[in-house]
Short mmCIF file of C-alpha atoms and ligand atoms in Angstrom, two decimals:
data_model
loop_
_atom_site.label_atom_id
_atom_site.label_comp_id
_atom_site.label_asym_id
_atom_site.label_seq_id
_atom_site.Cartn_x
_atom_site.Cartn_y
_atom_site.Cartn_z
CA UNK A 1 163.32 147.92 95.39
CA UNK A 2 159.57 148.87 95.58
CA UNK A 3 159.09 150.80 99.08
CA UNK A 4 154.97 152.04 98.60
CA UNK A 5 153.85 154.96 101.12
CA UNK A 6 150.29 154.35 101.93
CA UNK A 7 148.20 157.33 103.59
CA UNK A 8 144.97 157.74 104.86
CA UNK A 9 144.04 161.19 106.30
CA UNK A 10 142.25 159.67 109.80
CA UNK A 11 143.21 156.54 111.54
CA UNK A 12 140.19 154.34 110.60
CA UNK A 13 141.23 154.74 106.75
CA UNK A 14 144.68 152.89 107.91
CA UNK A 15 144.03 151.27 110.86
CA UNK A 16 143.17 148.01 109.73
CA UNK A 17 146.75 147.97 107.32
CA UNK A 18 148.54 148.87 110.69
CA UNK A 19 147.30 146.04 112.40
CA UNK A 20 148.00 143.96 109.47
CA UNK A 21 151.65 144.99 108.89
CA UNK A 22 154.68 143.33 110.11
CA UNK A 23 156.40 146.54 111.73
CA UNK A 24 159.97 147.48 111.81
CA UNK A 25 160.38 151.09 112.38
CA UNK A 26 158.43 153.80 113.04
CA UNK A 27 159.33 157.20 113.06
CA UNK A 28 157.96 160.52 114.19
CA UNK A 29 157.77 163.39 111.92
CA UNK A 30 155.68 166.76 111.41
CA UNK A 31 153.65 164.75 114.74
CA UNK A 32 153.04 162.18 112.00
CA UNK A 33 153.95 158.63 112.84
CA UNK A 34 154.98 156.79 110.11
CA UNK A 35 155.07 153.43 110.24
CA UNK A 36 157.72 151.20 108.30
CA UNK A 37 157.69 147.55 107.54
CA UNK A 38 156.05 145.16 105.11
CA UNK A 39 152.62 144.03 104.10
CA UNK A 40 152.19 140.93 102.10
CA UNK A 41 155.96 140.98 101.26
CA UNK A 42 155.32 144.16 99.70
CA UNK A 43 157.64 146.79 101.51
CA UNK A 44 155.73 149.62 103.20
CA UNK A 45 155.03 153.22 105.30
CA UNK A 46 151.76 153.99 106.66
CA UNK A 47 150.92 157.05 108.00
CA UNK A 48 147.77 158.67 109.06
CA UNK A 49 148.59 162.33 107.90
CA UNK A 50 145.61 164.16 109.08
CA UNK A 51 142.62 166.14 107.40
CA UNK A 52 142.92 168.80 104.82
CA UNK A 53 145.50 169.94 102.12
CA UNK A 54 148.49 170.81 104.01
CA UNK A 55 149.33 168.22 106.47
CA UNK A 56 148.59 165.54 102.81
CA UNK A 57 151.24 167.49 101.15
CA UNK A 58 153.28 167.42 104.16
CA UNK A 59 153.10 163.93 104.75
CA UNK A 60 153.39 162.84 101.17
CA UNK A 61 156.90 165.14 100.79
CA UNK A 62 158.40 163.48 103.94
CA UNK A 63 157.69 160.18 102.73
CA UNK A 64 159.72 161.27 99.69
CA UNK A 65 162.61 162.92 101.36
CA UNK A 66 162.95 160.89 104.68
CA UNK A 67 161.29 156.97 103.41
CA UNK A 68 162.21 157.07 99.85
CA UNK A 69 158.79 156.03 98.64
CA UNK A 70 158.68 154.28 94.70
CA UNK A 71 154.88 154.64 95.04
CA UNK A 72 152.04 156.53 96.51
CA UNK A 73 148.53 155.21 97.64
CA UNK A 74 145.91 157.17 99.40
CA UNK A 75 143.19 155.64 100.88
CA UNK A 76 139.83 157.19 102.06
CA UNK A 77 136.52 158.11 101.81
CA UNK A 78 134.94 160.65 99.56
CA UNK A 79 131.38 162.63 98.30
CA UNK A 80 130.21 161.13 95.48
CA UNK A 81 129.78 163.40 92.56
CA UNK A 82 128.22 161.44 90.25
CA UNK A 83 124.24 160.28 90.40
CA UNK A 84 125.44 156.77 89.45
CA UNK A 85 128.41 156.49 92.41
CA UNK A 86 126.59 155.19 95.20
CA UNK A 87 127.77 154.81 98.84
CA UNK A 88 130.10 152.52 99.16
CA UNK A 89 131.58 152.37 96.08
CA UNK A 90 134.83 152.75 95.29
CA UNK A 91 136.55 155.90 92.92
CA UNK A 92 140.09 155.08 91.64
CA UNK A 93 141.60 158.47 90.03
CA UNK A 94 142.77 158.59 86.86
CA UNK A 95 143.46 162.70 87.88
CA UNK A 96 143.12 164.74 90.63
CA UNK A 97 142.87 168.43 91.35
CA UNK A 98 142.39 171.35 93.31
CA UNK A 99 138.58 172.93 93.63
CA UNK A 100 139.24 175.58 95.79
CA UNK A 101 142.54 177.53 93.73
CA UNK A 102 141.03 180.40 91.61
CA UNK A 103 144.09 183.06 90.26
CA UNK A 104 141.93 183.26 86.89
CA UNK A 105 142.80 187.05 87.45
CA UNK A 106 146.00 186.23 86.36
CA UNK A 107 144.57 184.48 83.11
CA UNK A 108 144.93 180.85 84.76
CA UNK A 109 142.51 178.39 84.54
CA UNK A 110 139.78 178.04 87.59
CA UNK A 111 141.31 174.99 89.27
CA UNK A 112 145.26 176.02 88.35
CA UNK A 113 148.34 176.35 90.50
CA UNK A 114 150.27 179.31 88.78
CA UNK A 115 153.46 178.49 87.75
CA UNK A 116 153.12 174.33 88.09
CA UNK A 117 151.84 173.97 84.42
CA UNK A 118 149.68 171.68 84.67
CA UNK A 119 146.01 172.07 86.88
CA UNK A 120 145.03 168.18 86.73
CA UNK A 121 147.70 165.53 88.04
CA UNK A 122 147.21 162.29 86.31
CA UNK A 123 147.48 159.73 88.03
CA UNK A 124 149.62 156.35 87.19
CA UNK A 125 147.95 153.68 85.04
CA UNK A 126 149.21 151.12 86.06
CA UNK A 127 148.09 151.68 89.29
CA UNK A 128 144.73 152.58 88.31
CA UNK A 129 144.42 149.78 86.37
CA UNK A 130 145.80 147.64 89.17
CA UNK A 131 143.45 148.94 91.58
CA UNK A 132 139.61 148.39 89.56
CA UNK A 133 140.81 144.67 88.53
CA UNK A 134 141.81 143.96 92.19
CA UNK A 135 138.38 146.42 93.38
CA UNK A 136 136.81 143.58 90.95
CA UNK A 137 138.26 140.56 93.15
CA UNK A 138 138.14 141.68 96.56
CA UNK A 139 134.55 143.88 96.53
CA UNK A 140 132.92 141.83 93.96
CA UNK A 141 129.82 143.22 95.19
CA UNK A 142 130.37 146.76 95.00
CA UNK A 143 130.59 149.38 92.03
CA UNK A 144 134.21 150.35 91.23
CA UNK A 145 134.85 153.66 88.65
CA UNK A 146 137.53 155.50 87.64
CA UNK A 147 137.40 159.27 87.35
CA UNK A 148 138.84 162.78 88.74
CA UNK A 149 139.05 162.91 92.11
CA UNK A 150 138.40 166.86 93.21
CA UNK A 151 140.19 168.02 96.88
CA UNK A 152 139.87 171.20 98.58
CA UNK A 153 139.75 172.73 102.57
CA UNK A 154 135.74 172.24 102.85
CA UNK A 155 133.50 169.13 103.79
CA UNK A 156 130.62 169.62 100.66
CA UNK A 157 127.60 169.10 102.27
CA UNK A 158 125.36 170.95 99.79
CA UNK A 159 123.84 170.70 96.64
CA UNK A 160 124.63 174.39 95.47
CA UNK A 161 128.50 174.27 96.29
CA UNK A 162 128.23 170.83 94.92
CA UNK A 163 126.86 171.44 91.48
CA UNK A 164 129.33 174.09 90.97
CA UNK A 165 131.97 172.23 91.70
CA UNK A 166 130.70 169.34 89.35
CA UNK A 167 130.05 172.29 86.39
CA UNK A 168 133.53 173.71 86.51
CA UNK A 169 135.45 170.23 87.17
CA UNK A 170 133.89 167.36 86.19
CA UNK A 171 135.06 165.06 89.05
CA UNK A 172 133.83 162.11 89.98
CA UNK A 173 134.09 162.92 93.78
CA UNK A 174 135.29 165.27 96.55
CA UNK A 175 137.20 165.37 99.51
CA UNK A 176 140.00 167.06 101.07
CA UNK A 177 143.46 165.53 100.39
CA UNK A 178 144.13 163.64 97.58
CA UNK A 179 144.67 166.59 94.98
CA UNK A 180 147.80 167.96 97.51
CA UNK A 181 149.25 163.89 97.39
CA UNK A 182 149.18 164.25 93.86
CA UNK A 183 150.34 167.94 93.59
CA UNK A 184 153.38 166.57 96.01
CA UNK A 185 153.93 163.12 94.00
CA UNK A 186 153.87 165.21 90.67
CA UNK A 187 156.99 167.66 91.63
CA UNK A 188 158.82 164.40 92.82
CA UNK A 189 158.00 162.02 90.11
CA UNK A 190 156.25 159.22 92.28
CA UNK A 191 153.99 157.71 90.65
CA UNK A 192 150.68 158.17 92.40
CA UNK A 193 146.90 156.51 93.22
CA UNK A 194 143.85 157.58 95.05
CA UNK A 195 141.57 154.98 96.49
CA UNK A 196 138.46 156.68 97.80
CA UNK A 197 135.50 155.02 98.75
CA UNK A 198 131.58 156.64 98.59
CA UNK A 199 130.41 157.76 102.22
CA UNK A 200 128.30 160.33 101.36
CA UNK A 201 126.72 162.33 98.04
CA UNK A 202 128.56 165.40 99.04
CA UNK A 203 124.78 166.93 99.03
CA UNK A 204 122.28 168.32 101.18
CA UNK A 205 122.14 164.69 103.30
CA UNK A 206 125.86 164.42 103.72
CA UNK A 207 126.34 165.32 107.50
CA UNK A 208 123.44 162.34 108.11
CA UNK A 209 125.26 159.92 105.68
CA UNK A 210 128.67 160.77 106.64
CA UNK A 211 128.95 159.58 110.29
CA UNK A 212 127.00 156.22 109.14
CA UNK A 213 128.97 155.18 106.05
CA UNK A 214 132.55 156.28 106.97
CA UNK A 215 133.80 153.47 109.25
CA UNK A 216 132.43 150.35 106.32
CA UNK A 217 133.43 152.76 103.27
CA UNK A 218 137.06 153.25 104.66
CA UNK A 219 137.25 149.68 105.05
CA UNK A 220 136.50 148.59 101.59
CA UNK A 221 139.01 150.99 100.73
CA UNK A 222 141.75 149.60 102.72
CA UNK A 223 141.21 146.48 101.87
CA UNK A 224 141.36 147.15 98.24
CA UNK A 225 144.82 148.82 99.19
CA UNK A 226 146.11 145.79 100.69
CA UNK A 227 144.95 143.11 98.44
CA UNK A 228 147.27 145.41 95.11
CA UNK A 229 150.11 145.40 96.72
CA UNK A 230 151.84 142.55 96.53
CA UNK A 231 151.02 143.04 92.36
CA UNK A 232 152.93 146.57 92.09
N1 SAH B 1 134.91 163.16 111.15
C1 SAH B 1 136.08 163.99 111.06
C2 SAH B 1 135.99 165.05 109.99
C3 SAH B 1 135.89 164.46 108.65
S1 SAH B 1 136.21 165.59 107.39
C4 SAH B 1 136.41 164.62 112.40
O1 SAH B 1 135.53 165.08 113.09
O2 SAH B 1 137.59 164.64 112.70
C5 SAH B 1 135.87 164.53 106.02
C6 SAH B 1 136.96 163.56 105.63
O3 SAH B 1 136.43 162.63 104.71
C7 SAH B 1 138.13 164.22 104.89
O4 SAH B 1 139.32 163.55 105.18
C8 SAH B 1 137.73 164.12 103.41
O5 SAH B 1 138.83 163.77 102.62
C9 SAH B 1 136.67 163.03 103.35
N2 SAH B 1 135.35 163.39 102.82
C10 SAH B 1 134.30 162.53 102.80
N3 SAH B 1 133.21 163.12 102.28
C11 SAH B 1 133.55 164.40 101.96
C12 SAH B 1 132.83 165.51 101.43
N4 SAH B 1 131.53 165.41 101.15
N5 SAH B 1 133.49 166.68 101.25
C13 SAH B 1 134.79 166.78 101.55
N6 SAH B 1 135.52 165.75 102.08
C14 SAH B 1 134.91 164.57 102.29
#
């Protein structure tokens, strides 16, 4: 049976799906709650993991070993990379990876893991594919693209770190979580999503646009999350 893990790394990205859900357990974990129960028929766990790298891949790895997740959705908010992904649209991965590894002393590439063998984790298509037709339904009104979705342990609020980051990985945007979901969903074989919508342009106006556009941005991304499910 289909059991999908859905996390967002602060509670507005998965507050309105809690409210939403018909609950039937939760559980405490790594002082994560995850919640269990269904949504839409569809059988779920939320959990609000936290910010940053580490608590994603520690929150993605106990909803393998403890929930036995078939899927993996995050949900969130990003920086925009690209001049044409405006605030509030939505990015659906087709890959993800991390910015902020560098062992190229080593003779890896910038970006790669040593010893995974492989620096970008793709993402699942039918998911992706899944996710821009519903994007299409639900936020008619609002631009939906797929692309590589960049994490590292930094808020990019600057158009210097940001154009590097765009010259040596070609993402379509930035945060701080999804690449260590689908690190942790690649060495377990769960197929794997991100869902981030636009709140700021990762750029020199980011800490203004931030605050504004993260509460409505988070939204549309939940609500994308919600209205897939019951088609996985
Ligand atoms: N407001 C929070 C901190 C947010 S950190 C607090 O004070 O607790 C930014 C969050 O949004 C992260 O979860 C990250 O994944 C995402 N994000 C949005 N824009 C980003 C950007 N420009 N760079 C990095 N992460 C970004």
């Amino acid at each position: 049976m289909k059991k999908i893990g859905i996390i967002g790394a602060m509670e507005l990205e998965v507050d309105s799906l809690k409210e939403k859900m018909e609950l039937r357990n939760k559980e405490e974990y790594a002082s994560m709650e995850f919640l269990e129960g269904t949504l839409h028929k569809t059988e779920v766990v939320v959990v609000k993991s936290g910010i940053g790298k580490v608590n994603a891949a520690i929150c993605t790895q106990i909803l393998c070993d403890r929930f036995s997740v078939t899927h993996i959705i995050n949900t969130g908010v990003a920086g925009s990379l690209k001049a044409e992904i405006n605030i509030g649209d939505i990015v659906v991965s087709t890959d993800a990876l991390h910015h902020d590894v560098d062992v190229r002393v080593f003779g890896y590439p910038l970006g790669e893991v040593p010893q995974v063998g492989c620096k970008a984790f793709p993402a699942d298509g039918h998911l992706v594919q899944l996710a821009v037709t519903c994007c299409k339904e639900v936020n008619p009104g609002i631009g939906v693209y797929q692309g590589r979705v960049v994490s590292g342990d930094q808020f990019i609020s600057g158009h210097e770190v940001k154009d590097r980051i765009i010259q040596n990985f070609q993402g379509s945007c930035v945060e701080m979580e999804g690449a260590a979901i689908a690190h942790t969903a690649y060495l377990n074989h769960i197929p794997f999503v991100i869902i981030r919508a636009v709140s700021d342009k990762a750029d020199d106006s980011a800490e203004m646009d931030y605050p504004s556009f993260e509460k409505a941005a988070a939204a549309h991304s939940a609500a994308l999350v919600e209205h897939m499910l019951p088609l996985i």
